[in-house]
């Protein structure tokens, strides 16, 4: 039998594991604290556990961090790690320190099956779901390596956003225990308001998350009508905007925040006109408590899309603000290390799936006409 990776277990899972070894729940709590609060990987260090338990653990369990392919530190303090998850796949995490918080952006899958047009992860295709342990290991690594490096003992990461590679709600069974570990007072002790799941709109899973582990929710909207959203976020064909908004309103009945954040990637000439802004207002006004986060598109060669210019982004924001909708424009961070959205991992990944996908689904000419994209990703 292969050794269990203890990073895979939330506290209940670890308690069940310990019970199989004939140990009481409080032992699991001690062990959990060693792993997540102290960053231990070596059972022999765990001085308050009986020697017999330590040696038992050594034969049946491991604490398995991810191996690091690279670390890039930006001039603005942003750090991007690229982790090896085997079979030629890599995922990334980005640490973003600010004055009043430190956010870690985490990946949930190697690649992504949703295939959004403007997303470099989407262009890579789907490789596999990460395990709970692989999701948690990203936070474990950031928290403990930074504590060592900065000589600190207090908590460093204050916020987690599931906005790295992958669609978290298409990896639901691994996601939920990972969220519980982040929230657990014996784990990372993060507040529900400071853990955000970002989704392209997997409606049934939004409903389940509400019951299983409500945290802050961000929804990648990107378009004010179904025709355009169908093209940009193919999942919209399955779960159209009306159903999505209904799920969002319902989520708010249990959410730790009283609004949904809608992410909107600003694409030049595609979804960024005044008319699009007016349609958005009509869509959400009097219907859902929300906030917009406009994201300047981070271009990559195969997309054939361009970033809206910043005047356009601010004009668009102005229209939403005038209608009383709270709107922010995302600051770009770590530009010098390409710390946004799947760019670096894209360079090391096998893109076979993506090549198939892009060949099968030509980009609709309605909004790509005149853009530079012509060929699928080459590798
Ligand atoms: N799959 C989830 C979470 C990961 S993507 C989701 O789609 O919400 C996190 C955010 O980055 C999403 O809002 C996504 O639309 C945005 N994004 C993806 N590619 C981007 C790009 N090239 N430029 C700017 N934002 C991008
Ligand atoms: Fe997947 Fe999100 Fe990228 Fe869309 S934007 S392809 S859902 S990671």
mmCIF file of C-alpha atoms and ligand atoms in Angstrom:
data_model
loop_
_atom_site.group_PDB
_atom_site.id
_atom_site.type_symbol
_atom_site.label_atom_id
_atom_site.label_comp_id
_atom_site.label_asym_id
_atom_site.label_seq_id
_atom_site.Cartn_x
_atom_site.Cartn_y
_atom_site.Cartn_z
ATOM 1 C CA UNK A 1 0.000 0.000 0.000
ATOM 2 C CA UNK A 2 1.417 3.409 -0.896
ATOM 3 C CA UNK A 3 1.866 5.917 1.903
ATOM 4 C CA UNK A 4 -0.959 8.431 2.400
ATOM 5 C CA UNK A 5 -0.093 12.064 1.720
ATOM 6 C CA UNK A 6 -1.341 13.849 4.824
ATOM 7 C CA UNK A 7 -1.739 17.105 2.872
ATOM 8 C CA UNK A 8 -4.750 15.409 1.274
ATOM 9 C CA UNK A 9 -6.764 15.392 4.516
ATOM 10 C CA UNK A 10 -8.900 18.045 6.110
ATOM 11 C CA UNK A 11 -9.108 17.690 9.896
ATOM 12 C CA UNK A 12 -12.019 15.251 9.775
ATOM 13 C CA UNK A 13 -10.187 13.189 7.166
ATOM 14 C CA UNK A 14 -7.037 13.175 9.270
ATOM 15 C CA UNK A 15 -9.035 12.192 12.342
ATOM 16 C CA UNK A 16 -10.489 9.237 10.423
ATOM 17 C CA UNK A 17 -6.998 8.284 9.263
ATOM 18 C CA UNK A 18 -5.654 8.468 12.828
ATOM 19 C CA UNK A 19 -8.573 6.450 14.098
ATOM 20 C CA UNK A 20 -7.553 3.642 11.734
ATOM 21 C CA UNK A 21 -4.188 3.745 13.455
ATOM 22 C CA UNK A 22 -5.950 3.480 16.822
ATOM 23 C CA UNK A 23 -5.352 7.150 17.733
ATOM 24 C CA UNK A 24 -7.758 9.675 19.257
ATOM 25 C CA UNK A 25 -8.946 12.799 17.477
ATOM 26 C CA UNK A 26 -6.793 15.177 19.512
ATOM 27 C CA UNK A 27 -3.726 13.424 18.060
ATOM 28 C CA UNK A 28 -5.009 14.285 14.599
ATOM 29 C CA UNK A 29 -5.352 17.908 15.685
ATOM 30 C CA UNK A 30 -1.762 17.943 16.924
ATOM 31 C CA UNK A 31 -0.551 16.379 13.714
ATOM 32 C CA UNK A 32 -2.601 18.802 11.596
ATOM 33 C CA UNK A 33 -1.067 21.741 13.442
ATOM 34 C CA UNK A 34 2.446 20.422 12.907
ATOM 35 C CA UNK A 35 1.790 20.096 9.204
ATOM 36 C CA UNK A 36 -0.055 23.318 8.439
ATOM 37 C CA UNK A 37 0.908 25.721 11.209
ATOM 38 C CA UNK A 38 4.541 24.695 11.565
ATOM 39 C CA UNK A 39 5.313 23.418 8.097
ATOM 40 C CA UNK A 40 6.744 20.123 9.316
ATOM 41 C CA UNK A 41 7.500 17.338 6.849
ATOM 42 C CA UNK A 42 9.398 15.096 9.221
ATOM 43 C CA UNK A 43 7.479 13.041 11.780
ATOM 44 C CA UNK A 44 10.526 12.739 14.026
ATOM 45 C CA UNK A 45 10.313 16.504 14.696
ATOM 46 C CA UNK A 46 6.834 16.180 16.210
ATOM 47 C CA UNK A 47 7.979 16.136 19.787
ATOM 48 C CA UNK A 48 4.552 16.093 21.458
ATOM 49 C CA UNK A 49 3.516 12.893 19.661
ATOM 50 C CA UNK A 50 4.443 9.551 21.218
ATOM 51 C CA UNK A 51 7.499 7.929 19.665
ATOM 52 C CA UNK A 52 5.397 4.889 18.786
ATOM 53 C CA UNK A 53 2.963 7.043 16.796
ATOM 54 C CA UNK A 54 5.794 8.870 15.062
ATOM 55 C CA UNK A 55 7.313 5.643 13.873
ATOM 56 C CA UNK A 56 3.904 4.284 12.838
ATOM 57 C CA UNK A 57 3.318 7.427 10.789
ATOM 58 C CA UNK A 58 6.677 7.086 9.168
ATOM 59 C CA UNK A 59 5.716 3.737 7.744
ATOM 60 C CA UNK A 60 2.209 4.622 6.508
ATOM 61 C CA UNK A 61 2.235 8.341 5.698
ATOM 62 C CA UNK A 62 4.157 11.179 4.091
ATOM 63 C CA UNK A 63 3.821 14.940 3.954
ATOM 64 C CA UNK A 64 4.467 15.519 0.299
ATOM 65 C CA UNK A 65 5.292 19.038 -0.901
ATOM 66 C CA UNK A 66 5.338 19.872 -4.620
ATOM 67 C CA UNK A 67 8.662 20.062 -6.415
ATOM 68 C CA UNK A 68 9.533 23.495 -7.631
ATOM 69 C CA UNK A 69 10.509 24.071 -11.233
ATOM 70 C CA UNK A 70 11.145 27.770 -10.869
ATOM 71 C CA UNK A 71 10.593 30.817 -8.741
ATOM 72 C CA UNK A 72 10.409 34.322 -10.182
ATOM 73 C CA UNK A 73 10.490 37.362 -7.974
ATOM 74 C CA UNK A 74 9.157 40.594 -9.427
ATOM 75 C CA UNK A 75 10.492 44.055 -8.696
ATOM 76 C CA UNK A 76 7.148 44.818 -6.990
ATOM 77 C CA UNK A 77 7.498 41.852 -4.576
ATOM 78 C CA UNK A 78 5.159 39.516 -6.459
ATOM 79 C CA UNK A 79 6.489 35.951 -6.508
ATOM 80 C CA UNK A 80 5.488 33.306 -8.989
ATOM 81 C CA UNK A 81 6.234 29.630 -8.402
ATOM 82 C CA UNK A 82 5.980 26.999 -11.056
ATOM 83 C CA UNK A 83 5.427 23.519 -9.595
ATOM 84 C CA UNK A 84 5.977 20.167 -11.236
ATOM 85 C CA UNK A 85 2.920 17.922 -10.951
ATOM 86 C CA UNK A 86 4.365 15.087 -13.026
ATOM 87 C CA UNK A 87 3.957 13.768 -16.561
ATOM 88 C CA UNK A 88 5.184 17.030 -18.068
ATOM 89 C CA UNK A 89 2.517 19.093 -16.314
ATOM 90 C CA UNK A 90 3.174 22.199 -14.294
ATOM 91 C CA UNK A 91 0.954 24.543 -12.319
ATOM 92 C CA UNK A 92 1.643 27.927 -10.865
ATOM 93 C CA UNK A 93 0.898 30.011 -7.808
ATOM 94 C CA UNK A 94 1.383 33.728 -7.452
ATOM 95 C CA UNK A 95 2.030 35.576 -4.194
ATOM 96 C CA UNK A 96 0.956 39.212 -4.203
ATOM 97 C CA UNK A 97 1.969 41.282 -1.160
ATOM 98 C CA UNK A 98 0.140 44.552 -0.546
ATOM 99 C CA UNK A 99 0.130 47.035 2.327
ATOM 100 C CA UNK A 100 -2.859 45.578 4.127
ATOM 101 C CA UNK A 101 -2.898 41.963 2.916
ATOM 102 C CA UNK A 102 -0.958 39.249 1.142
ATOM 103 C CA UNK A 103 -2.839 37.239 -1.438
ATOM 104 C CA UNK A 104 -1.925 33.871 -2.839
ATOM 105 C CA UNK A 105 -3.408 32.878 -6.171
ATOM 106 C CA UNK A 106 -3.679 29.087 -6.417
ATOM 107 C CA UNK A 107 -4.246 26.579 -9.231
ATOM 108 C CA UNK A 108 -6.856 23.831 -9.097
ATOM 109 C CA UNK A 109 -6.138 21.823 -12.263
ATOM 110 C CA UNK A 110 -3.316 21.163 -14.702
ATOM 111 C CA UNK A 111 -4.822 22.865 -17.735
ATOM 112 C CA UNK A 112 -8.548 23.526 -18.007
ATOM 113 C CA UNK A 113 -11.372 21.984 -19.996
ATOM 114 C CA UNK A 114 -13.514 25.111 -20.255
ATOM 115 C CA UNK A 115 -11.408 26.570 -23.042
ATOM 116 C CA UNK A 116 -12.072 30.305 -22.703
ATOM 117 C CA UNK A 117 -10.778 32.181 -25.723
ATOM 118 C CA UNK A 118 -8.777 34.765 -23.840
ATOM 119 C CA UNK A 119 -7.137 32.349 -21.407
ATOM 120 C CA UNK A 120 -3.795 30.749 -22.001
ATOM 121 C CA UNK A 121 -4.654 27.858 -19.650
ATOM 122 C CA UNK A 122 -7.795 27.277 -21.699
ATOM 123 C CA UNK A 123 -5.699 27.108 -24.867
ATOM 124 C CA UNK A 124 -3.542 24.383 -23.289
ATOM 125 C CA UNK A 125 -6.453 22.011 -22.860
ATOM 126 C CA UNK A 126 -7.117 19.844 -19.823
ATOM 127 C CA UNK A 127 -4.535 17.478 -18.380
ATOM 128 C CA UNK A 128 -5.832 16.481 -14.961
ATOM 129 C CA UNK A 129 -7.382 17.529 -11.692
ATOM 130 C CA UNK A 130 -5.033 18.393 -8.871
ATOM 131 C CA UNK A 131 -5.471 16.426 -5.656
ATOM 132 C CA UNK A 132 -6.426 18.182 -2.420
ATOM 133 C CA UNK A 133 -2.803 17.740 -1.346
ATOM 134 C CA UNK A 134 -1.508 19.434 -4.490
ATOM 135 C CA UNK A 135 -3.896 22.372 -4.035
ATOM 136 C CA UNK A 136 -2.963 22.758 -0.371
ATOM 137 C CA UNK A 137 0.754 22.221 -1.034
ATOM 138 C CA UNK A 138 0.796 25.526 -2.943
ATOM 139 C CA UNK A 139 -0.325 27.416 0.166
ATOM 140 C CA UNK A 140 1.858 25.266 2.428
ATOM 141 C CA UNK A 141 4.900 26.099 0.324
ATOM 142 C CA UNK A 142 4.202 29.826 0.041
ATOM 143 C CA UNK A 143 3.429 30.260 3.725
ATOM 144 C CA UNK A 144 6.338 28.284 5.121
ATOM 145 C CA UNK A 145 9.019 29.196 2.616
ATOM 146 C CA UNK A 146 8.212 32.893 3.060
ATOM 147 C CA UNK A 147 8.207 32.630 6.850
ATOM 148 C CA UNK A 148 11.691 31.138 6.690
ATOM 149 C CA UNK A 149 12.918 33.642 4.164
ATOM 150 C CA UNK A 150 11.507 36.654 6.003
ATOM 151 C CA UNK A 151 12.405 35.308 9.443
ATOM 152 C CA UNK A 152 8.797 35.572 10.585
ATOM 153 C CA UNK A 153 6.693 33.320 12.773
ATOM 154 C CA UNK A 154 3.325 35.034 12.249
ATOM 155 C CA UNK A 155 0.960 34.234 9.413
ATOM 156 C CA UNK A 156 1.974 35.616 6.044
ATOM 157 C CA UNK A 157 -0.719 34.746 3.511
ATOM 158 C CA UNK A 158 -3.953 36.508 4.509
ATOM 159 C CA UNK A 159 -6.060 35.857 1.404
ATOM 160 C CA UNK A 160 -6.356 32.997 -1.050
ATOM 161 C CA UNK A 161 -7.947 33.298 -4.477
ATOM 162 C CA UNK A 162 -8.610 30.214 -6.597
ATOM 163 C CA UNK A 163 -7.687 32.145 -9.730
ATOM 164 C CA UNK A 164 -4.658 30.277 -10.988
ATOM 165 C CA UNK A 165 -4.876 27.538 -13.570
ATOM 166 C CA UNK A 166 -8.022 25.479 -13.849
ATOM 167 C CA UNK A 167 -11.718 25.643 -13.078
ATOM 168 C CA UNK A 168 -12.032 24.933 -9.337
ATOM 169 C CA UNK A 169 -15.685 23.930 -9.571
ATOM 170 C CA UNK A 170 -14.789 21.223 -12.082
ATOM 171 C CA UNK A 171 -12.538 19.720 -9.407
ATOM 172 C CA UNK A 172 -15.076 19.950 -6.650
ATOM 173 C CA UNK A 173 -14.255 16.876 -4.577
ATOM 174 C CA UNK A 174 -10.618 17.939 -4.176
ATOM 175 C CA UNK A 175 -11.469 21.616 -3.763
ATOM 176 C CA UNK A 176 -13.792 21.404 -0.769
ATOM 177 C CA UNK A 177 -11.372 19.644 1.643
ATOM 178 C CA UNK A 178 -8.655 22.061 0.476
ATOM 179 C CA UNK A 179 -10.888 25.022 1.356
ATOM 180 C CA UNK A 180 -11.640 23.466 4.740
ATOM 181 C CA UNK A 181 -7.924 23.164 5.484
ATOM 182 C CA UNK A 182 -7.447 26.836 4.569
ATOM 183 C CA UNK A 183 -10.307 27.874 6.869
ATOM 184 C CA UNK A 184 -9.560 25.570 9.801
ATOM 185 C CA UNK A 185 -8.290 27.333 12.912
ATOM 186 C CA UNK A 186 -5.852 24.473 13.365
ATOM 187 C CA UNK A 187 -4.779 24.873 9.718
ATOM 188 C CA UNK A 188 -4.310 28.284 8.098
ATOM 189 C CA UNK A 189 -7.160 29.981 9.951
ATOM 190 C CA UNK A 190 -8.219 32.117 6.998
ATOM 191 C CA UNK A 191 -11.546 33.895 7.181
ATOM 192 C CA UNK A 192 -14.248 32.775 4.747
ATOM 193 C CA UNK A 193 -14.379 36.294 3.400
ATOM 194 C CA UNK A 194 -10.719 36.072 2.482
ATOM 195 C CA UNK A 195 -10.893 32.832 0.541
ATOM 196 C CA UNK A 196 -12.342 33.329 -2.926
ATOM 197 C CA UNK A 197 -13.403 30.699 -5.407
ATOM 198 C CA UNK A 198 -13.432 32.050 -8.941
ATOM 199 C CA UNK A 199 -15.568 30.203 -11.454
ATOM 200 C CA UNK A 200 -16.504 30.464 -15.081
ATOM 201 C CA UNK A 201 -20.014 29.460 -13.970
ATOM 202 C CA UNK A 202 -20.488 25.768 -13.146
ATOM 203 C CA UNK A 203 -24.035 26.362 -11.907
ATOM 204 C CA UNK A 204 -24.766 23.063 -10.076
ATOM 205 C CA UNK A 205 -21.487 23.308 -8.193
ATOM 206 C CA UNK A 206 -22.175 26.895 -7.119
ATOM 207 C CA UNK A 207 -25.292 25.489 -5.529
ATOM 208 C CA UNK A 208 -23.351 22.738 -3.785
ATOM 209 C CA UNK A 209 -20.608 25.061 -2.586
ATOM 210 C CA UNK A 210 -23.234 27.189 -0.908
ATOM 211 C CA UNK A 211 -24.142 24.236 1.303
ATOM 212 C CA UNK A 212 -20.772 22.535 1.678
ATOM 213 C CA UNK A 213 -18.327 25.375 2.225
ATOM 214 C CA UNK A 214 -19.518 28.898 1.469
ATOM 215 C CA UNK A 215 -16.597 31.232 0.801
ATOM 216 C CA UNK A 216 -16.374 34.443 -1.212
ATOM 217 C CA UNK A 217 -17.422 33.892 -4.832
ATOM 218 C CA UNK A 218 -16.081 35.527 -7.977
ATOM 219 C CA UNK A 219 -17.767 34.759 -11.279
ATOM 220 C CA UNK A 220 -16.028 35.245 -14.591
ATOM 221 C CA UNK A 221 -18.735 36.988 -16.586
ATOM 222 C CA UNK A 222 -16.814 38.648 -19.446
ATOM 223 C CA UNK A 223 -19.883 39.340 -21.567
ATOM 224 C CA UNK A 224 -23.297 40.944 -21.070
ATOM 225 C CA UNK A 225 -25.277 38.615 -23.341
ATOM 226 C CA UNK A 226 -25.409 34.912 -24.146
ATOM 227 C CA UNK A 227 -24.359 35.248 -27.791
ATOM 228 C CA UNK A 228 -21.028 36.820 -26.873
ATOM 229 C CA UNK A 229 -20.510 34.794 -23.694
ATOM 230 C CA UNK A 230 -21.097 31.567 -25.632
ATOM 231 C CA UNK A 231 -18.069 32.486 -27.725
ATOM 232 C CA UNK A 232 -15.791 33.720 -24.958
ATOM 233 C CA UNK A 233 -16.671 31.234 -22.210
ATOM 234 C CA UNK A 234 -17.917 28.046 -23.921
ATOM 235 C CA UNK A 235 -19.441 26.758 -20.664
ATOM 236 C CA UNK A 236 -22.122 29.399 -21.151
ATOM 237 C CA UNK A 237 -23.737 27.154 -23.758
ATOM 238 C CA UNK A 238 -24.479 24.730 -20.933
ATOM 239 C CA UNK A 239 -25.228 27.236 -18.184
ATOM 240 C CA UNK A 240 -26.447 30.483 -19.730
ATOM 241 C CA UNK A 241 -26.326 33.862 -18.022
ATOM 242 C CA UNK A 242 -29.847 33.785 -16.610
ATOM 243 C CA UNK A 243 -29.262 30.464 -14.821
ATOM 244 C CA UNK A 244 -25.876 31.683 -13.652
ATOM 245 C CA UNK A 245 -27.311 34.855 -12.127
ATOM 246 C CA UNK A 246 -30.001 32.846 -10.413
ATOM 247 C CA UNK A 247 -27.340 30.587 -8.858
ATOM 248 C CA UNK A 248 -25.376 33.688 -7.808
ATOM 249 C CA UNK A 249 -28.379 35.275 -6.050
ATOM 250 C CA UNK A 250 -29.074 32.037 -4.295
ATOM 251 C CA UNK A 251 -25.427 31.711 -3.240
ATOM 252 C CA UNK A 252 -25.646 35.076 -1.529
ATOM 253 C CA UNK A 253 -28.106 33.683 0.991
ATOM 254 C CA UNK A 254 -25.207 31.723 2.539
ATOM 255 C CA UNK A 255 -22.125 33.631 1.380
ATOM 256 C CA UNK A 256 -19.764 35.346 3.811
ATOM 257 C CA UNK A 257 -19.934 38.512 1.710
ATOM 258 C CA UNK A 258 -23.116 40.210 0.605
ATOM 259 C CA UNK A 259 -22.067 40.609 -3.013
ATOM 260 C CA UNK A 260 -20.740 38.535 -5.888
ATOM 261 C CA UNK A 261 -17.644 39.779 -7.678
ATOM 262 C CA UNK A 262 -18.012 39.667 -11.432
ATOM 263 C CA UNK A 263 -14.729 39.475 -13.275
ATOM 264 C CA UNK A 264 -14.687 41.031 -16.700
ATOM 265 C CA UNK A 265 -11.643 40.694 -18.914
ATOM 266 C CA UNK A 266 -11.408 43.768 -21.140
ATOM 267 C CA UNK A 267 -10.884 42.756 -24.768
ATOM 268 C CA UNK A 268 -10.371 45.444 -27.339
ATOM 269 C CA UNK A 269 -13.370 45.745 -29.667
ATOM 270 C CA UNK A 270 -14.909 42.508 -28.360
ATOM 271 C CA UNK A 271 -16.712 43.240 -25.080
ATOM 272 C CA UNK A 272 -15.568 46.737 -24.136
ATOM 273 C CA UNK A 273 -17.946 49.210 -25.826
ATOM 274 C CA UNK A 274 -20.306 51.632 -24.070
ATOM 275 C CA UNK A 275 -23.176 49.485 -25.302
ATOM 276 C CA UNK A 276 -21.708 46.415 -23.584
ATOM 277 C CA UNK A 277 -21.471 48.396 -20.351
ATOM 278 C CA UNK A 278 -25.115 49.475 -20.672
ATOM 279 C CA UNK A 279 -26.173 45.879 -21.282
ATOM 280 C CA UNK A 280 -24.309 44.816 -18.156
ATOM 281 C CA UNK A 281 -26.143 47.427 -16.121
ATOM 282 C CA UNK A 282 -29.495 46.220 -17.447
ATOM 283 C CA UNK A 283 -28.482 42.657 -16.635
ATOM 284 C CA UNK A 284 -27.580 43.102 -12.991
ATOM 285 C CA UNK A 285 -29.401 46.209 -11.778
ATOM 286 C CA UNK A 286 -32.231 45.428 -9.371
ATOM 287 C CA UNK A 287 -31.337 41.788 -9.635
ATOM 288 C CA UNK A 288 -28.140 40.982 -7.810
ATOM 289 C CA UNK A 289 -25.842 42.620 -5.323
ATOM 290 C CA UNK A 290 -22.510 42.654 -7.120
ATOM 291 C CA UNK A 291 -19.235 44.361 -7.758
ATOM 292 C CA UNK A 292 -17.314 44.426 -11.033
ATOM 293 C CA UNK A 293 -13.622 43.818 -11.331
ATOM 294 C CA UNK A 294 -12.368 44.830 -14.769
ATOM 295 C CA UNK A 295 -9.249 42.902 -15.732
ATOM 296 C CA UNK A 296 -7.044 44.312 -18.466
ATOM 297 C CA UNK A 297 -6.497 41.345 -20.812
ATOM 298 C CA UNK A 298 -3.080 39.771 -20.455
ATOM 299 C CA UNK A 299 -2.215 39.036 -24.084
ATOM 300 C CA UNK A 300 -0.543 35.895 -25.375
ATOM 301 C CA UNK A 301 0.316 35.172 -28.995
ATOM 302 C CA UNK A 302 -2.213 32.442 -29.816
ATOM 303 C CA UNK A 303 -5.226 34.381 -28.591
ATOM 304 C CA UNK A 304 -5.483 36.811 -31.485
ATOM 305 C CA UNK A 305 -7.007 39.260 -29.012
ATOM 306 C CA UNK A 306 -5.847 42.632 -27.781
ATOM 307 C CA UNK A 307 -6.041 44.378 -24.424
ATOM 308 C CA UNK A 308 -8.466 47.300 -24.353
ATOM 309 C CA UNK A 309 -6.557 50.518 -23.903
ATOM 310 C CA UNK A 310 -6.668 51.956 -20.419
ATOM 311 C CA UNK A 311 -8.772 54.972 -21.448
ATOM 312 C CA UNK A 312 -11.412 52.549 -22.689
ATOM 313 C CA UNK A 313 -11.206 50.493 -19.489
ATOM 314 C CA UNK A 314 -11.718 53.622 -17.380
ATOM 315 C CA UNK A 315 -14.553 54.894 -19.592
ATOM 316 C CA UNK A 316 -16.254 51.494 -19.249
ATOM 317 C CA UNK A 317 -15.747 51.560 -15.482
ATOM 318 C CA UNK A 318 -17.184 55.088 -15.446
ATOM 319 C CA UNK A 319 -20.451 53.957 -17.033
ATOM 320 C CA UNK A 320 -20.883 51.187 -14.466
ATOM 321 C CA UNK A 321 -19.973 53.529 -11.617
ATOM 322 C CA UNK A 322 -22.449 56.154 -12.826
ATOM 323 C CA UNK A 323 -25.128 53.493 -12.604
ATOM 324 C CA UNK A 324 -24.161 52.925 -8.968
ATOM 325 C CA UNK A 325 -22.294 49.656 -9.496
ATOM 326 C CA UNK A 326 -19.092 49.311 -7.493
ATOM 327 C CA UNK A 327 -16.353 48.767 -10.059
ATOM 328 C CA UNK A 328 -12.626 48.347 -9.726
ATOM 329 C CA UNK A 329 -9.917 47.974 -12.314
ATOM 330 C CA UNK A 330 -7.430 45.240 -11.487
ATOM 331 C CA UNK A 331 -3.915 46.498 -11.064
ATOM 332 C CA UNK A 332 -1.454 44.495 -13.052
ATOM 333 C CA UNK A 333 1.188 43.054 -10.764
ATOM 334 C CA UNK A 334 4.375 41.206 -11.514
ATOM 335 C CA UNK A 335 4.322 42.273 -15.158
ATOM 336 C CA UNK A 336 8.082 41.748 -15.407
ATOM 337 C CA UNK A 337 7.706 38.059 -14.469
ATOM 338 C CA UNK A 338 4.511 37.391 -16.404
ATOM 339 C CA UNK A 339 2.654 36.702 -13.170
ATOM 340 C CA UNK A 340 -0.793 36.484 -14.676
ATOM 341 C CA UNK A 341 -2.906 33.656 -15.830
ATOM 342 C CA UNK A 342 -1.056 30.593 -16.996
ATOM 343 C CA UNK A 343 1.605 32.172 -19.154
ATOM 344 C CA UNK A 344 4.711 30.497 -17.773
ATOM 345 C CA UNK A 345 3.245 27.031 -17.291
ATOM 346 C CA UNK A 346 2.059 27.283 -20.873
ATOM 347 C CA UNK A 347 5.639 27.170 -22.012
ATOM 348 C CA UNK A 348 6.410 23.824 -20.428
ATOM 349 C CA UNK A 349 3.171 21.993 -20.954
ATOM 350 C CA UNK A 350 2.246 19.419 -23.520
ATOM 351 C CA UNK A 351 -0.306 21.121 -25.660
ATOM 352 C CA UNK A 352 -1.504 18.128 -27.589
ATOM 353 C CA UNK A 353 -5.025 18.389 -26.208
ATOM 354 C CA UNK A 354 -5.135 22.053 -26.927
ATOM 355 C CA UNK A 355 -4.046 21.588 -30.480
ATOM 356 C CA UNK A 356 -6.924 19.158 -31.010
ATOM 357 C CA UNK A 357 -9.361 21.475 -29.374
ATOM 358 C CA UNK A 358 -8.367 24.552 -31.298
ATOM 359 C CA UNK A 359 -8.453 22.674 -34.572
ATOM 360 C CA UNK A 360 -11.892 21.315 -33.839
ATOM 361 C CA UNK A 361 -13.336 24.644 -32.748
ATOM 362 C CA UNK A 362 -12.328 27.465 -35.024
ATOM 363 C CA UNK A 363 -12.703 30.864 -33.403
ATOM 364 C CA UNK A 364 -15.934 32.453 -34.612
ATOM 365 C CA UNK A 365 -15.240 35.134 -37.177
ATOM 366 C CA UNK A 366 -17.716 37.559 -35.674
ATOM 367 C CA UNK A 367 -15.217 39.089 -33.315
ATOM 368 C CA UNK A 368 -11.873 37.783 -34.452
ATOM 369 C CA UNK A 369 -12.052 39.295 -37.903
ATOM 370 C CA UNK A 370 -8.940 41.350 -38.499
ATOM 371 C CA UNK A 371 -7.113 39.986 -35.464
ATOM 372 C CA UNK A 372 -3.745 38.351 -35.774
ATOM 373 C CA UNK A 373 -4.669 34.847 -34.677
ATOM 374 C CA UNK A 374 -4.495 32.205 -37.353
ATOM 375 C CA UNK A 375 -2.864 29.026 -36.117
ATOM 376 C CA UNK A 376 -3.362 26.833 -33.082
ATOM 377 C CA UNK A 377 -0.663 26.899 -30.407
ATOM 378 C CA UNK A 378 2.532 25.360 -31.691
ATOM 379 C CA UNK A 379 4.959 23.491 -29.535
HETATM 380 N N1 LIG B 1 -11.367 29.072 -13.982
HETATM 381 C C1 LIG B 1 -11.679 30.097 -13.073
HETATM 382 C C2 LIG B 1 -10.502 30.583 -12.267
HETATM 383 C C3 LIG B 1 -9.187 30.722 -12.977
HETATM 384 S S1 LIG B 1 -9.055 32.024 -14.132
HETATM 385 C C4 LIG B 1 -12.362 31.254 -13.789
HETATM 386 O O1 LIG B 1 -12.372 31.274 -14.998
HETATM 387 O O2 LIG B 1 -12.902 32.113 -13.099
HETATM 388 C C5 LIG B 1 -8.993 33.467 -13.094
HETATM 389 C C6 LIG B 1 -9.406 34.741 -13.788
HETATM 390 O O3 LIG B 1 -8.433 35.131 -14.761
HETATM 391 C C7 LIG B 1 -10.719 34.607 -14.524
HETATM 392 O O4 LIG B 1 -11.564 35.701 -14.287
HETATM 393 C C8 LIG B 1 -10.264 34.590 -15.943
HETATM 394 O O5 LIG B 1 -11.290 34.972 -16.781
HETATM 395 C C9 LIG B 1 -9.091 35.530 -15.942
HETATM 396 N N2 LIG B 1 -8.218 35.391 -17.098
HETATM 397 C C10 LIG B 1 -7.895 34.277 -17.774
HETATM 398 N N3 LIG B 1 -7.054 34.544 -18.772
HETATM 399 C C11 LIG B 1 -6.826 35.868 -18.747
HETATM 400 C C12 LIG B 1 -6.030 36.738 -19.531
HETATM 401 N N4 LIG B 1 -5.295 36.300 -20.554
HETATM 402 N N5 LIG B 1 -6.025 38.046 -19.210
HETATM 403 C C13 LIG B 1 -6.754 38.492 -18.152
HETATM 404 N N6 LIG B 1 -7.520 37.715 -17.389
HETATM 405 C C14 LIG B 1 -7.573 36.413 -17.672
HETATM 406 FE FE1 LIG B 2 -10.483 27.687 -17.485
HETATM 407 FE FE2 LIG B 2 -10.859 29.934 -16.086
HETATM 408 FE FE3 LIG B 2 -9.118 29.851 -18.123
HETATM 409 FE FE4 LIG B 2 -11.723 29.761 -18.621
HETATM 410 S S1 LIG B 2 -10.603 31.464 -17.692
HETATM 411 S S2 LIG B 2 -10.167 28.459 -19.555
HETATM 412 S S3 LIG B 2 -12.435 28.569 -16.897
HETATM 413 S S4 LIG B 2 -8.955 28.739 -16.227
#
